[in-house]
Every structure is written in C-alpha cells, then in structure tokens.
Amino acid sequence: MQNVTDKYHKLIREDDKHLDPLFDMKQVPKRSYQLGIAALFTGIGISIYDSFIGLYVSSFLVACFCFAILMFILLKYQDVIKNLTIAIISLTCSLLIISAALEGLQSEQFLYFFPILVAVPIMVDLKRTKYRQSFIYIFIILISAGICTLIGRHVTPLADFTVDQINKLALVNRIVAISSTIVFAVAYIFFEKKYIDELMEQSQRVIDTRTQFLATMGHELRTPLNGIIGVINLLKQDHTPSQHDEYLQVLKYCSDHMLHQVNNILDFNKIEANKLDIYPVELNLKQLLINIGIPFTALVKEKGLDLNIEIDPVLDKQVMADDLRLIQVFNNLLSNALKFTDEGFINLKAVCKTRTDEFMEVNFSIEDTGIGISEEDQVKIFESFWQVYDPTTKNLNGTGLGLTICVRLLKLMKSKLVLVSKKGQGSTFSFDLVFNYADSSRQMLADQAKKADLLAGIRILLVEDNQINMMVAKKSLTTYKAEVTCVYNGQEALDELKKDQAYHIVLMDLEMPVMNGYTAIYDMKRLYPQTPVIAFTASLVDEKMLADLINSGFADCLLKPFQPQQLLSSIQKQLSVYPFLNTNL
C-alpha cells in the first residue's frame, strides 16, 4: 500500500482544533484550565510563604483564593459554569483589590495585573471572538487595577506589618509577577509561531492533496474515456455484426467504469455532508445477490479466476433494504477483489446468523486469493484517497474511495466492515446486516406497483435545456410508463405549472438560459410547495452546494450521468415521502 494523500475533504474542513496536539493550549477551555491550575499552585506557594514570614491574615486570604479557584475548576468540569476564564480573572482581580485594602501598595501586589493582562490573548481565541471577549477581560482588569491603586493610596492598610515582612513579601511578589509575565509572553509568542507554522504546513498539505487528487482522478477518468473515443472511431469504420456487439460491450464497460468513479466522488461528498440517507425498499435478498454477481461473471472468467456465490437458502425472502446502497457496497468490494486477484478465486458468501418472526441477521463476506494487505496498512486502506500499490505492475489503482464509501454506507445501515488479511495470502471483507421482513401489505403494494409499470400514471415535468440530455431522461422515464412534459428553462417551467399544477415531480436542470434552476426554485416552492423538485445537474456537487440546494427548496439532487435505476429510485423516494402524490401506491 502507498499513501497518495491524507483525507482530502477533511483537510479542507479542518480548523485549528485539529492541529498538532502541541496546540491543545490554543483551545479556550483547556487554556483556562491550565491557567487556573497555574494560579492555584502559585497561590498555594504564596500562601505557604506568607505563613512562613508571619503574615497569617494574608496567608488565609490567599488560601481562600486557592480554594475558590479549585471550586471554579471543579464546577467548570461539571459544566455548572460556562466561562471559566472570566471567573478566574474576576476572582484574581478581587483578591488583588482586597490585598490592597489589607496590605496597601507597599507589598507591590499590583504587579500581578501585568501577567493577567499578558494572559488574556492566550486565554481568548482571537480568531473567533473578533476581540469582543478580549475587550471585556481587559476592561475588567484595568478597572480593577484602578480600584486597587485608589484603595492602596487613600485607604489605611487594615493590617500592621513589620518593615522586614513587607520587604520580603514585596520581593516575592515582584519576582513571581515579573516571572509570570515573562513566561506568559514567551509562551504566547512560541505557540503563535508554532500555530502559524502549522497552518502554513496544513495549507500546503491541502494544495498537495488537491494536486494529487486531480492527477489521480485524471488518470482514472481519462483511461475509460480513451476507450470510449477509440471505440467510437472504430464504429465509424467497416465492421462485422460480431465486432459491432463487441464494440458496444466495450463502450458500456468504459462508460460504466467512468460513472462508477464519478459516483464514488459525488457519493463521498454527500456522505461527508450528511446528506446521504438509507431508503429501504422491498426486495428478494437471494435474487439481489444473484443479480449482483452477474456483471462480474464475465470479468472474472477473463482473468482466469473462479467466482463462487454461496447463498443460504433461507435468504429467499422478501425483506426491506436499500438495494442501490447494498449494490454499491458489493460492487466496490467485488471490484477490489477482482482488481487485486490474478489467480485463484473470489467467493461471495451470505449466511443467515439468526432469524426471528420479524427480522433476520445475515453475514456477508467477500473472500479473494489476491495480493493481500499487510497489518500496518489494514487501517490505512479505509482512509479517503488511499490507493493500493500493485508491485507487479508498479501502478496505483483506483481513487481510493471505494472502501471509505463502503464503511460509511454500512455505518448508516448500523453495521461495520471487518477485514481479515495477510500479505500475499488474500483478503476477506465481511459485515453483518439486519433485515426486517416485508409484511403482506407491502407485498401487495409492490405487486400493484409492478402491474402498474412502476411509474404509470406519474406525471413528470422535465426542465432541461440540452436536447440530448432531455432525450435520454425522457426515454428513461417513458420506459417506466411515466407521463413526461418537456420544457427548456425555468421560466417555461413556471408557465407550464401555472397552466397545469397536476404534476407529481419536477426534474429541473440548474444551468439554463432565460431562467436557471437556482432562480426558478424559489418561485416554485412559493407557489407550488407540495410539488417536490429534484435538481438535475452535471455539476460536481460538493457538500456546501448540496446543503444550499436542499435549503433553497430542492427535495433531492440527481447527478448526471445517471443510470435509469438511479432516476427511478430518486423519483420513487419522493413518492414515498409524499405518498399523496403517488396515484399507484
């Protein structure tokens, strides 16, 4: 295995709380705890010293201060008080004011205001508060310093001290205050410098990650694209019917491969944005597993491998599961097994672990006799944008997202991907899933839906300015017997809805002339709030864009290019969310 890049998307989102552990002091709660503890131990030391030189009243006062500091720290730990910083500053300033009334200014306790001032920028995150907290703290300190000075100058000290006691106390206060000021100043400079250096290093890592990511994706997309362009040129030449079928197979393989890579990136964005959900539908688990293995049969034979599919007979049941996401998990795992296995076999196994009257728990495993994974790399392969290094070809393979997506999808399904592997001896990926049985009423509804040709009776308004994209989408929808009306921009869509509001779904592109989808959605949701609108776009949708689309009123986002099943699933999802729209169900 070889590390191509760190977690790309996380690096972009990371802020200073994710920096090196050295910068834990930059986190406000931890800094307040640290400085509170420092004040506690300093106070204990001064209290002991005051008692040693015979200043028992001052010693008791400082001891009370230490006890109060300790109580504040414990209350903060229990989350009883929210702002430990202002509590410590206020308590320290109060102690200094009382000390001035007790000792006057001759003990030079006022010098402690300097380290408190220097500590303010260490205890406050200036990058997030916009200086407001700093001004509040500084105001409290300056007002307290002024009160302390006035009391020390104009009020007779409450206690009598010998000259020797005052001189000793003043010397200690001078040393501790100046030392604390220097320590805080140096600490602030040191941590700020290291913090800035880390930010610069982090920025460079992000740049390097983007560069490597683009290079990796360029290779992964240009390879199938080259096959598509090459086959198109071959189709222009004379060829036999058998060659024609072969060329079509190559075209389908290359286009599916490109779509798989793009969907991995887009799904990863949706997962990172917490916008990807699981939508169970009724399916036959055994038949789903059989269908999953079919596309890989020919590919496995081409490499001279054996594909064994073992399915527990009890899995021939109607259950509730998200078929698209299950297929995505198995496709990623089987693709990896095929990619890194040159001889031997690939086994797909499904075994029922437990059964009740309501659900069954199933263990799935994909075993191969491929190159295997060393122990030190078994954790790394689940990180985003890691790639597997094949020593026989010295090539990096894939985008490094497949396993990451599998882990995230299985987590959404309340499961966990387990890896057992040894270098050179193959790998086994396994996971457990719990499936609820589909009840008889759901079975009847499913049968009705099948008889109704899936989308029969569903009226869809397709808003798309590109005629080729419109043709493909319309053909896919009419295949499922949907009634499709086509318009070319957002304004035409609004005009059509004004004439006829009986549409169940609106599929709308984002980039269009006259009125784009971003503008049209606001009027649609204001005028026709009950009609779900699905964004239909070829843009690379990141987590922020997806969140913005949902917030602006889109019910979902369907990304081009798409498979017909994806289009159907997206529409059915909206029909399940808005059941009153579905004339069949």
Coordinates of C-alpha atoms in Angstrom, one line a residue:
M1 CA 0.0 0.0 0.0
Q2 CA 1.1 3.6 -0.6
N3 CA -0.2 6.8 0.9
V4 CA -1.2 9.0 -2.0
T5 CA -2.8 11.7 0.1
D6 CA -4.3 12.5 3.5
K7 CA -8.0 12.8 3.9
Y8 CA -8.7 15.4 1.3
H9 CA -12.1 16.6 2.3
K10 CA -11.3 16.6 6.0
L11 CA -8.2 18.7 5.4
I12 CA -10.2 21.3 3.7
R13 CA -12.7 21.5 6.5
E14 CA -10.2 21.2 9.4
D15 CA -9.6 24.3 11.5
D16 CA -7.2 24.9 14.4
K17 CA -8.8 22.4 16.7
H18 CA -7.5 19.6 14.5
L19 CA -3.9 20.8 14.6
D20 CA -0.9 19.1 16.3
P21 CA -1.5 18.1 19.9
L22 CA 1.1 20.7 20.8
F23 CA -1.6 23.3 20.2
D24 CA -4.1 22.0 22.7
M25 CA -3.3 25.2 24.6
K26 CA -5.0 27.1 21.7
Q27 CA -8.3 25.6 22.7
V28 CA -10.0 28.0 25.1
P29 CA -11.4 25.6 27.7
K30 CA -8.0 23.8 28.0
R31 CA -6.1 27.1 28.3
S32 CA -8.5 28.3 31.0
Y33 CA -8.0 25.0 32.9
Q34 CA -4.2 25.3 32.5
L35 CA -4.0 28.9 33.7
G36 CA -6.5 28.2 36.5
I37 CA -4.3 25.4 37.8
A38 CA -1.2 27.6 37.4
A39 CA -2.9 30.3 39.5
L40 CA -3.9 27.7 42.0
F41 CA -0.4 26.4 42.6
T42 CA 1.1 29.9 42.6
G43 CA -1.5 30.9 45.2
I44 CA -0.6 27.8 47.3
G45 CA 3.1 28.8 47.2
I46 CA 2.4 32.4 48.2
S47 CA 0.0 31.3 51.0
I48 CA 2.7 29.0 52.4
Y49 CA 5.3 31.8 52.2
D50 CA 3.0 34.3 53.8
S51 CA 2.5 31.9 56.7
F52 CA 6.2 31.3 56.9
I53 CA 7.1 35.0 57.4
G54 CA 4.2 35.5 59.9
L55 CA 1.6 37.1 57.6
Y56 CA -1.2 34.8 58.7
V57 CA -4.1 37.0 57.6
S58 CA -2.6 37.4 54.1
S59 CA -1.9 33.6 54.1
F60 CA -5.5 32.9 55.0
L61 CA -6.8 35.3 52.3
V62 CA -4.6 33.7 49.6
A63 CA -5.7 30.2 50.8
C64 CA -9.4 31.2 50.4
F65 CA -8.5 32.4 46.9
C66 CA -6.9 29.0 46.1
F67 CA -10.0 27.2 47.4
A68 CA -12.3 29.4 45.3
I69 CA -10.1 28.7 42.2
L70 CA -10.3 25.0 42.9
M71 CA -14.1 25.2 43.2
F72 CA -14.4 27.1 39.9
I73 CA -12.3 24.5 38.1
L74 CA -14.5 21.6 39.5
L75 CA -17.7 23.5 38.7
K76 CA -16.5 24.0 35.1
Y77 CA -15.5 20.3 34.9
Q78 CA -19.1 19.5 35.9
D79 CA -20.3 22.1 33.3
V80 CA -22.1 24.1 36.0
I81 CA -20.4 27.3 34.9
K82 CA -19.8 28.1 31.3
N83 CA -17.0 30.6 31.3
L84 CA -14.0 29.6 33.5
T85 CA -11.8 32.4 32.1
I86 CA -13.9 35.3 33.3
A87 CA -14.4 33.6 36.6
I88 CA -10.6 33.3 37.2
I89 CA -9.9 36.8 36.0
S90 CA -12.6 38.3 38.2
L91 CA -11.5 36.2 41.2
T92 CA -7.9 37.2 40.8
C93 CA -8.7 40.9 40.4
S94 CA -10.9 40.7 43.5
L95 CA -8.1 39.1 45.5
L96 CA -5.7 41.9 44.5
I97 CA -8.2 44.6 45.5
I98 CA -8.7 43.0 48.9
S99 CA -5.0 42.6 49.2
A100 CA -4.6 46.4 48.6
A101 CA -7.1 47.1 51.3
L102 CA -5.2 44.7 53.7
E103 CA -1.6 45.5 52.8
G104 CA -1.6 48.8 50.9
L105 CA 0.6 49.2 47.8
Q106 CA 3.8 48.6 49.8
S107 CA 3.7 44.8 49.1
E108 CA 3.6 45.5 45.3
Q109 CA 0.8 43.0 44.7
F110 CA -0.5 45.3 41.9
L111 CA 2.3 43.9 39.7
Y112 CA 0.2 40.8 39.2
F113 CA -2.1 42.8 36.9
F114 CA 0.7 42.6 34.3
P115 CA 0.8 38.8 33.9
I116 CA -3.0 38.8 33.9
L117 CA -3.1 41.2 31.0
V118 CA -0.5 39.2 29.1
A119 CA -2.5 36.1 29.7
V120 CA -5.6 37.5 28.1
P121 CA -4.6 36.7 24.4
I122 CA -3.6 33.2 25.5
M123 CA -7.0 32.5 27.1
V124 CA -9.0 34.1 24.3
D125 CA -9.4 32.7 20.7
L126 CA -8.9 36.0 18.9
K127 CA -9.7 34.3 15.5
R128 CA -13.3 33.6 16.5
T129 CA -14.4 36.2 19.1
K130 CA -13.5 39.3 17.0
Y131 CA -11.9 40.9 20.1
R132 CA -15.1 41.3 22.0
Q133 CA -14.2 39.0 24.8
S134 CA -10.7 40.4 24.9
F135 CA -12.0 43.9 25.4
I136 CA -14.3 42.7 28.2
Y137 CA -11.5 41.0 30.0
I138 CA -9.1 43.9 29.6
F139 CA -11.8 46.3 30.8
I140 CA -12.3 44.2 34.0
I141 CA -8.5 44.1 34.6
L142 CA -8.0 47.9 34.0
I143 CA -10.9 48.9 36.2
S144 CA -9.7 46.5 39.0
A145 CA -6.2 47.9 38.7
G146 CA -7.5 51.4 39.1
I147 CA -9.6 50.5 42.1
C148 CA -6.6 48.7 43.6
T149 CA -4.4 51.8 43.2
L150 CA -7.0 54.1 44.7
I151 CA -7.6 51.9 47.7
G152 CA -3.8 51.4 48.2
R153 CA -3.1 55.1 48.1
H154 CA -6.0 56.5 50.0
V155 CA -7.1 53.8 52.5
T156 CA -5.1 52.9 55.6
P157 CA -4.0 49.3 55.5
L158 CA -6.1 47.0 57.7
A159 CA -3.1 45.0 59.0
D160 CA 0.2 46.1 60.6
F161 CA 3.4 44.6 59.1
T162 CA 7.0 45.0 60.1
V163 CA 9.4 46.5 57.6
D164 CA 11.1 43.2 57.2
Q165 CA 7.8 41.4 56.4
I166 CA 6.8 43.9 53.8
N167 CA 10.2 43.9 52.1
K168 CA 10.2 40.0 52.0
L169 CA 6.6 40.0 50.6
A170 CA 7.3 42.7 48.1
L171 CA 10.4 40.9 46.9
V172 CA 8.5 37.6 46.3
N173 CA 5.5 39.4 44.7
R174 CA 8.0 41.2 42.4
I175 CA 9.8 38.0 41.4
V176 CA 6.6 36.0 40.8
A177 CA 4.8 38.7 38.9
I178 CA 7.7 39.5 36.6
S179 CA 8.5 35.8 36.1
S180 CA 4.8 35.1 35.3
T181 CA 4.7 38.0 32.8
I182 CA 7.8 36.8 31.0
V183 CA 6.6 33.2 30.9
F184 CA 3.2 34.1 29.5
A185 CA 4.7 36.4 26.9
V186 CA 7.2 33.8 25.7
A187 CA 4.6 31.1 25.7
Y188 CA 2.3 33.3 23.7
I189 CA 5.0 34.1 21.1
F190 CA 6.1 30.4 21.0
F191 CA 2.7 29.0 20.5
E192 CA 1.6 31.6 18.0
K193 CA 4.7 30.9 15.9
K194 CA 4.1 27.2 16.0
Y195 CA 0.5 27.7 15.3
I196 CA 1.2 29.8 12.2
D197 CA 3.8 27.3 11.0
E198 CA 1.3 24.5 11.3
L199 CA -1.4 26.5 9.5
M200 CA 1.1 27.1 6.6
E201 CA 2.0 23.4 6.6
Q202 CA -1.6 22.4 6.6
S203 CA -2.3 24.8 3.7
Q204 CA 0.5 23.2 1.8
R205 CA -0.9 19.7 2.5
V206 CA -4.3 20.8 1.2
I207 CA -2.6 22.1 -2.0
D208 CA -0.6 18.9 -2.4
T209 CA -3.7 16.8 -1.8
R210 CA -5.7 18.7 -4.4
T211 CA -2.9 18.3 -6.9
Q212 CA -2.6 14.5 -6.2
F213 CA -6.4 14.1 -6.3
L214 CA -6.7 15.8 -9.6
A215 CA -3.8 13.7 -11.0
T216 CA -5.4 10.5 -9.7
M217 CA -8.9 11.3 -11.0
G218 CA -7.4 12.5 -14.3
H219 CA -5.9 9.0 -14.8
E220 CA -9.0 7.2 -13.7
L221 CA -11.3 9.1 -16.0
R222 CA -9.0 9.5 -19.0
T223 CA -8.4 5.7 -19.2
P224 CA -12.1 4.7 -19.9
L225 CA -12.6 7.9 -21.8
N226 CA -9.8 6.9 -24.1
G227 CA -11.5 3.6 -24.6
I228 CA -14.8 5.3 -25.5
I229 CA -13.2 7.6 -28.0
G230 CA -11.2 4.8 -29.6
V231 CA -14.3 2.5 -30.0
I232 CA -16.4 5.4 -31.4
N233 CA -13.7 5.8 -34.1
L234 CA -13.7 2.1 -34.8
L235 CA -17.5 2.1 -35.1
K236 CA -17.1 4.7 -38.0
Q237 CA -15.1 2.1 -39.9
D238 CA -16.3 -1.1 -41.6
H239 CA -17.0 -3.8 -39.1
T240 CA -18.9 -7.1 -38.8
P241 CA -22.0 -7.6 -36.6
S242 CA -20.0 -9.5 -34.1
Q243 CA -17.5 -6.7 -33.9
H244 CA -20.3 -4.2 -33.5
D245 CA -21.6 -6.1 -30.5
E246 CA -18.0 -6.3 -29.1
Y247 CA -17.6 -2.6 -29.5
L248 CA -20.9 -1.9 -27.7
Q249 CA -19.8 -4.0 -24.8
V250 CA -16.5 -2.1 -24.6
L251 CA -18.5 1.2 -24.7
K252 CA -20.8 0.0 -21.9
Y253 CA -17.9 -1.2 -19.8
C254 CA -15.9 2.1 -20.2
S255 CA -18.9 4.3 -19.5
D256 CA -20.0 2.2 -16.5
H257 CA -16.4 2.5 -15.2
M258 CA -16.4 6.3 -15.6
L259 CA -19.8 6.6 -14.0
H260 CA -18.6 4.4 -11.1
Q261 CA -15.6 6.6 -10.4
V262 CA -17.6 9.8 -10.6
N263 CA -20.4 8.5 -8.4
N264 CA -17.8 7.5 -5.8
I265 CA -16.7 11.1 -5.6
L266 CA -20.2 12.5 -5.6
D267 CA -21.5 10.0 -3.0
F268 CA -18.5 10.7 -0.8
N269 CA -19.4 14.4 -0.9
K270 CA -23.0 13.5 0.1
I271 CA -21.8 11.3 2.9
E272 CA -19.4 14.0 4.2
A273 CA -22.3 16.5 4.1
N274 CA -24.5 14.0 6.0
K275 CA -27.0 14.3 3.1
L276 CA -27.0 10.6 2.1
D277 CA -29.8 8.6 3.6
I278 CA -30.9 5.0 3.5
Y279 CA -34.2 4.3 1.8
P280 CA -35.4 0.7 2.3
V281 CA -37.5 -0.9 -0.5
E282 CA -38.9 -4.4 -0.7
L283 CA -36.7 -6.9 -2.4
N284 CA -35.8 -10.6 -2.5
L285 CA -32.4 -10.9 -0.8
K286 CA -31.4 -14.1 -2.7
Q287 CA -32.3 -12.6 -6.1
L288 CA -30.4 -9.4 -5.3
L289 CA -27.2 -11.3 -4.5
I290 CA -27.6 -13.3 -7.7
N291 CA -28.0 -10.1 -9.7
I292 CA -25.0 -8.5 -8.1
G293 CA -22.8 -11.4 -9.2
I294 CA -23.9 -11.4 -12.8
P295 CA -21.9 -8.4 -14.1
F296 CA -18.7 -9.8 -12.6
T297 CA -19.0 -13.3 -14.1
A298 CA -17.6 -12.5 -17.5
L299 CA -14.9 -10.2 -16.0
V300 CA -13.7 -13.0 -13.6
K301 CA -13.6 -15.5 -16.4
E302 CA -11.5 -13.2 -18.5
K303 CA -8.8 -13.2 -15.7
G304 CA -9.0 -17.0 -15.4
L305 CA -10.5 -16.8 -11.9
D306 CA -13.4 -18.7 -10.3
L307 CA -16.4 -16.7 -8.9
N308 CA -18.3 -18.7 -6.3
I309 CA -21.5 -17.4 -5.0
E310 CA -22.9 -19.2 -1.9
I311 CA -26.3 -18.1 -0.7
D312 CA -28.1 -19.6 2.3
P313 CA -31.4 -20.9 1.0
V314 CA -33.3 -19.2 3.9
L315 CA -32.4 -15.9 2.3
D316 CA -35.0 -16.4 -0.4
K317 CA -37.2 -13.9 1.4
Q318 CA -38.9 -10.6 0.8
V319 CA -37.1 -8.1 3.1
M320 CA -36.7 -4.3 3.4
A321 CA -33.4 -2.9 2.3
D322 CA -31.8 -0.1 0.2
D323 CA -31.0 -2.0 -2.9
L324 CA -28.9 0.8 -4.5
R325 CA -26.6 1.2 -1.5
L326 CA -26.3 -2.6 -1.0
I327 CA -25.3 -3.0 -4.6
Q328 CA -22.8 -0.1 -4.2
V329 CA -21.2 -1.8 -1.3
F330 CA -20.9 -5.2 -3.0
N331 CA -19.7 -3.6 -6.3
N332 CA -16.9 -1.8 -4.5
L333 CA -15.8 -4.9 -2.6
L334 CA -16.0 -7.2 -5.6
S335 CA -14.3 -4.7 -7.8
N336 CA -11.4 -4.5 -5.3
A337 CA -11.2 -8.3 -5.1
L338 CA -11.1 -8.6 -8.9
K339 CA -8.6 -5.8 -9.3
F340 CA -6.0 -7.4 -6.9
T341 CA -6.5 -11.1 -7.6
D342 CA -4.6 -12.6 -10.5
E343 CA -5.1 -16.3 -9.8
G344 CA -7.4 -18.4 -7.6
F345 CA -10.9 -17.5 -6.7
I346 CA -13.3 -14.9 -5.4
N347 CA -16.1 -16.0 -3.1
L348 CA -19.3 -14.1 -2.3
K349 CA -21.0 -15.8 0.7
A350 CA -24.2 -14.9 2.5
V351 CA -25.2 -16.9 5.6
C352 CA -28.2 -16.3 7.9
K353 CA -26.9 -16.0 11.5
T354 CA -30.2 -15.5 13.4
R355 CA -33.9 -15.5 12.5
T356 CA -37.0 -14.3 14.3
D357 CA -40.6 -13.7 13.2
E358 CA -39.8 -10.1 12.4
F359 CA -36.2 -10.0 11.1
M360 CA -33.1 -11.9 10.1
E361 CA -29.4 -11.2 10.7
V362 CA -27.2 -12.0 7.7
N363 CA -23.4 -12.3 7.5
F364 CA -21.9 -11.3 4.1
S365 CA -18.3 -12.0 3.1
I366 CA -16.2 -11.4 0.0
E367 CA -13.1 -13.6 0.0
D368 CA -10.3 -13.5 -2.5
T369 CA -6.8 -15.0 -3.1
G370 CA -5.2 -11.8 -4.2
I371 CA -2.2 -9.8 -3.1
G372 CA -3.4 -9.4 0.5
I373 CA -2.8 -6.5 2.8
S374 CA -0.1 -6.1 5.4
E375 CA -1.1 -5.5 9.0
E376 CA 0.3 -2.0 9.1
D377 CA -1.7 -1.0 6.0
Q378 CA -5.1 -2.5 7.1
V379 CA -6.2 0.6 8.9
K380 CA -4.9 3.0 6.2
I381 CA -6.9 1.4 3.3
F382 CA -10.2 2.7 4.9
E383 CA -8.9 6.3 4.7
S384 CA -10.1 8.6 1.8
F385 CA -8.0 8.7 -1.3
W386 CA -5.6 5.9 -0.4
Q387 CA -4.6 3.7 -3.3
V388 CA -3.4 0.2 -3.5
Y389 CA 0.1 -0.3 -4.9
D390 CA 0.5 -3.3 -7.2
P391 CA 4.2 -4.3 -7.1
T392 CA 3.8 -6.5 -10.2
T393 CA 2.8 -3.6 -12.4
K394 CA 4.1 -0.8 -10.2
N395 CA 0.8 1.0 -10.7
L396 CA -1.6 2.7 -8.3
N397 CA -5.2 1.6 -8.8
G398 CA -8.5 3.3 -8.2
T399 CA -9.4 6.5 -6.5
G400 CA -9.0 5.2 -3.0
L401 CA -12.7 6.0 -2.1
G402 CA -14.4 2.6 -2.6
L403 CA -13.7 1.2 0.9
T404 CA -14.2 4.5 2.6
I405 CA -17.7 4.7 1.0
C406 CA -18.4 1.1 2.0
V407 CA -17.5 1.9 5.6
R408 CA -19.7 5.0 5.6
L409 CA -22.7 3.3 4.0
L410 CA -22.5 0.3 6.3
K411 CA -22.4 2.7 9.3
L412 CA -25.6 4.2 8.0
M413 CA -27.0 0.7 8.0
K414 CA -25.8 0.2 11.6
S415 CA -23.1 -2.3 10.5
K416 CA -19.3 -2.4 10.4
L417 CA -16.8 -3.6 7.7
V418 CA -14.4 -6.2 9.1
L419 CA -11.1 -7.1 7.3
V420 CA -9.0 -10.3 7.7
S421 CA -6.0 -10.4 5.5
K422 CA -2.3 -11.4 5.2
K423 CA 0.2 -10.1 2.8
G424 CA 0.3 -12.4 -0.2
Q425 CA -2.5 -14.7 1.1
G426 CA -5.6 -12.8 0.0
S427 CA -8.3 -10.9 1.9
T428 CA -11.7 -11.4 3.4
F429 CA -14.1 -8.5 3.9
S430 CA -17.2 -9.2 5.9
F431 CA -20.1 -7.4 7.6
D432 CA -23.5 -8.3 9.3
L433 CA -26.8 -6.7 8.4
V434 CA -30.2 -7.0 10.0
F435 CA -33.2 -7.1 7.6
N436 CA -36.8 -6.6 8.6
Y437 CA -39.3 -8.9 6.7
A438 CA -41.6 -7.2 4.3
D439 CA -45.2 -7.6 5.5
S440 CA -48.0 -8.8 3.4
S441 CA -49.5 -5.3 2.8
R442 CA -46.1 -4.2 1.4
Q443 CA -46.1 -7.2 -0.8
M444 CA -49.5 -6.3 -2.2
L445 CA -48.4 -2.7 -2.8
A446 CA -45.2 -4.0 -4.5
D447 CA -47.3 -6.3 -6.7
Q448 CA -49.6 -3.4 -7.6
A449 CA -46.6 -1.2 -8.5
K450 CA -45.2 -3.9 -10.8
K451 CA -48.5 -4.3 -12.5
A452 CA -48.7 -0.5 -12.9
D453 CA -45.3 -0.5 -14.7
L454 CA -43.5 1.4 -11.8
L455 CA -44.3 5.0 -12.8
A456 CA -47.5 4.6 -14.8
G457 CA -49.8 7.5 -14.0
I458 CA -47.0 9.6 -12.6
R459 CA -46.7 13.0 -14.4
I460 CA -43.2 14.5 -14.5
L461 CA -42.2 18.0 -15.7
L462 CA -38.7 17.7 -17.2
V463 CA -36.9 21.1 -17.3
E464 CA -33.7 20.7 -19.4
D465 CA -32.1 22.9 -22.0
N466 CA -29.8 20.3 -23.5
Q467 CA -31.7 18.3 -26.1
I468 CA -29.5 15.2 -25.8
N469 CA -29.9 15.1 -22.0
M470 CA -33.6 15.7 -22.4
M471 CA -33.9 12.9 -24.9
V472 CA -32.1 10.4 -22.6
A473 CA -34.0 11.4 -19.5
K474 CA -37.4 11.3 -21.3
K475 CA -36.7 7.9 -22.8
S476 CA -35.7 6.5 -19.4
L477 CA -38.9 7.9 -17.8
T478 CA -41.2 6.8 -20.5
T479 CA -39.7 3.3 -20.3
Y480 CA -41.3 3.2 -16.8
K481 CA -44.5 4.4 -18.3
A482 CA -44.3 7.9 -16.8
E483 CA -46.0 10.8 -18.5
V484 CA -43.3 13.4 -19.3
T485 CA -43.7 17.0 -20.4
C486 CA -40.5 18.8 -21.5
V487 CA -39.6 22.5 -21.2
Y488 CA -36.3 24.2 -21.8
N489 CA -35.8 26.7 -19.0
G490 CA -37.1 27.8 -15.6
Q491 CA -39.5 30.4 -16.9
E492 CA -41.2 27.9 -19.2
A493 CA -41.5 25.5 -16.3
L494 CA -43.3 28.2 -14.2
D495 CA -45.5 29.0 -17.1
E496 CA -46.4 25.3 -17.5
L497 CA -47.1 24.9 -13.8
K498 CA -49.3 27.9 -13.9
K499 CA -51.4 26.3 -16.6
D500 CA -51.3 22.8 -15.1
Q501 CA -50.4 22.1 -11.5
A502 CA -51.2 18.4 -11.6
Y503 CA -47.5 17.3 -11.9
H504 CA -46.2 14.8 -9.3
I505 CA -42.5 15.6 -9.8
V506 CA -40.4 18.3 -11.3
L507 CA -36.9 17.3 -12.6
M508 CA -35.0 20.6 -13.2
D509 CA -31.6 21.3 -14.5
L510 CA -29.6 24.1 -12.7
E511 CA -27.8 25.8 -15.6
M512 CA -30.2 27.0 -18.2
P513 CA -30.8 30.2 -20.3
V514 CA -33.5 32.8 -19.6
M515 CA -34.1 31.5 -16.0
N516 CA -31.9 28.9 -14.4
G517 CA -32.9 26.4 -11.8
Y518 CA -31.4 28.3 -8.9
T519 CA -33.8 31.2 -9.6
A520 CA -36.8 29.1 -10.6
I521 CA -36.8 27.0 -7.4
Y522 CA -37.8 30.0 -5.2
D523 CA -41.0 30.7 -7.2
M524 CA -41.8 27.0 -7.5
K525 CA -41.6 26.4 -3.7
R526 CA -43.5 29.7 -3.0
L527 CA -46.3 28.9 -5.5
Y528 CA -46.4 25.1 -5.5
P529 CA -44.9 24.0 -2.2
Q530 CA -46.4 20.5 -2.4
T531 CA -44.6 19.6 -5.6
P532 CA -41.2 18.1 -5.0
V533 CA -38.4 19.4 -7.3
I534 CA -35.4 17.3 -7.9
A535 CA -32.2 19.1 -9.0
F536 CA -30.9 17.6 -12.2
T537 CA -27.3 18.6 -12.8
A538 CA -23.9 17.6 -14.2
S539 CA -22.1 20.0 -11.8
L540 CA -19.6 18.5 -9.3
V541 CA -21.8 19.0 -6.2
D542 CA -19.8 19.4 -3.0
E543 CA -21.2 19.3 0.5
K544 CA -21.8 23.0 0.7
M545 CA -23.6 23.1 -2.7
L546 CA -25.7 20.1 -1.8
A547 CA -26.7 21.8 1.5
D548 CA -27.5 25.0 -0.3
L549 CA -29.7 23.2 -2.9
I550 CA -31.7 21.4 -0.1
N551 CA -32.0 24.7 1.8
S552 CA -33.2 26.6 -1.2
G553 CA -36.1 24.1 -1.7
F554 CA -34.9 21.2 -3.8
A555 CA -36.1 17.9 -2.4
D556 CA -33.1 15.9 -3.8
C557 CA -30.2 16.1 -6.3
L558 CA -29.8 13.7 -9.1
L559 CA -26.4 13.9 -10.8
K560 CA -25.6 13.4 -14.4
P561 CA -24.6 11.0 -15.8
F562 CA -27.1 8.6 -14.2
Q563 CA -28.3 5.1 -14.6
P564 CA -32.0 4.6 -15.3
Q565 CA -32.4 2.8 -12.0
Q566 CA -31.0 5.8 -10.1
L567 CA -33.5 8.1 -11.8
L568 CA -36.3 5.7 -10.9
S569 CA -35.1 5.3 -7.3
S570 CA -34.9 9.1 -6.8
I571 CA -38.4 9.6 -8.0
Q572 CA -39.8 6.7 -6.0
K573 CA -38.1 8.1 -2.9
Q574 CA -40.0 11.4 -3.4
L575 CA -43.3 9.5 -4.0
S576 CA -42.7 7.6 -0.7
V577 CA -42.0 10.9 1.1
Y578 CA -45.1 12.5 -0.4
P579 CA -47.5 9.5 -0.6
F580 CA -50.4 11.6 -1.7
L581 CA -48.6 12.2 -5.0
N582 CA -48.5 8.6 -5.9
T583 CA -51.5 7.5 -7.9
N584 CA -50.5 3.9 -7.9
L585 CA -49.4 3.3 -4.3

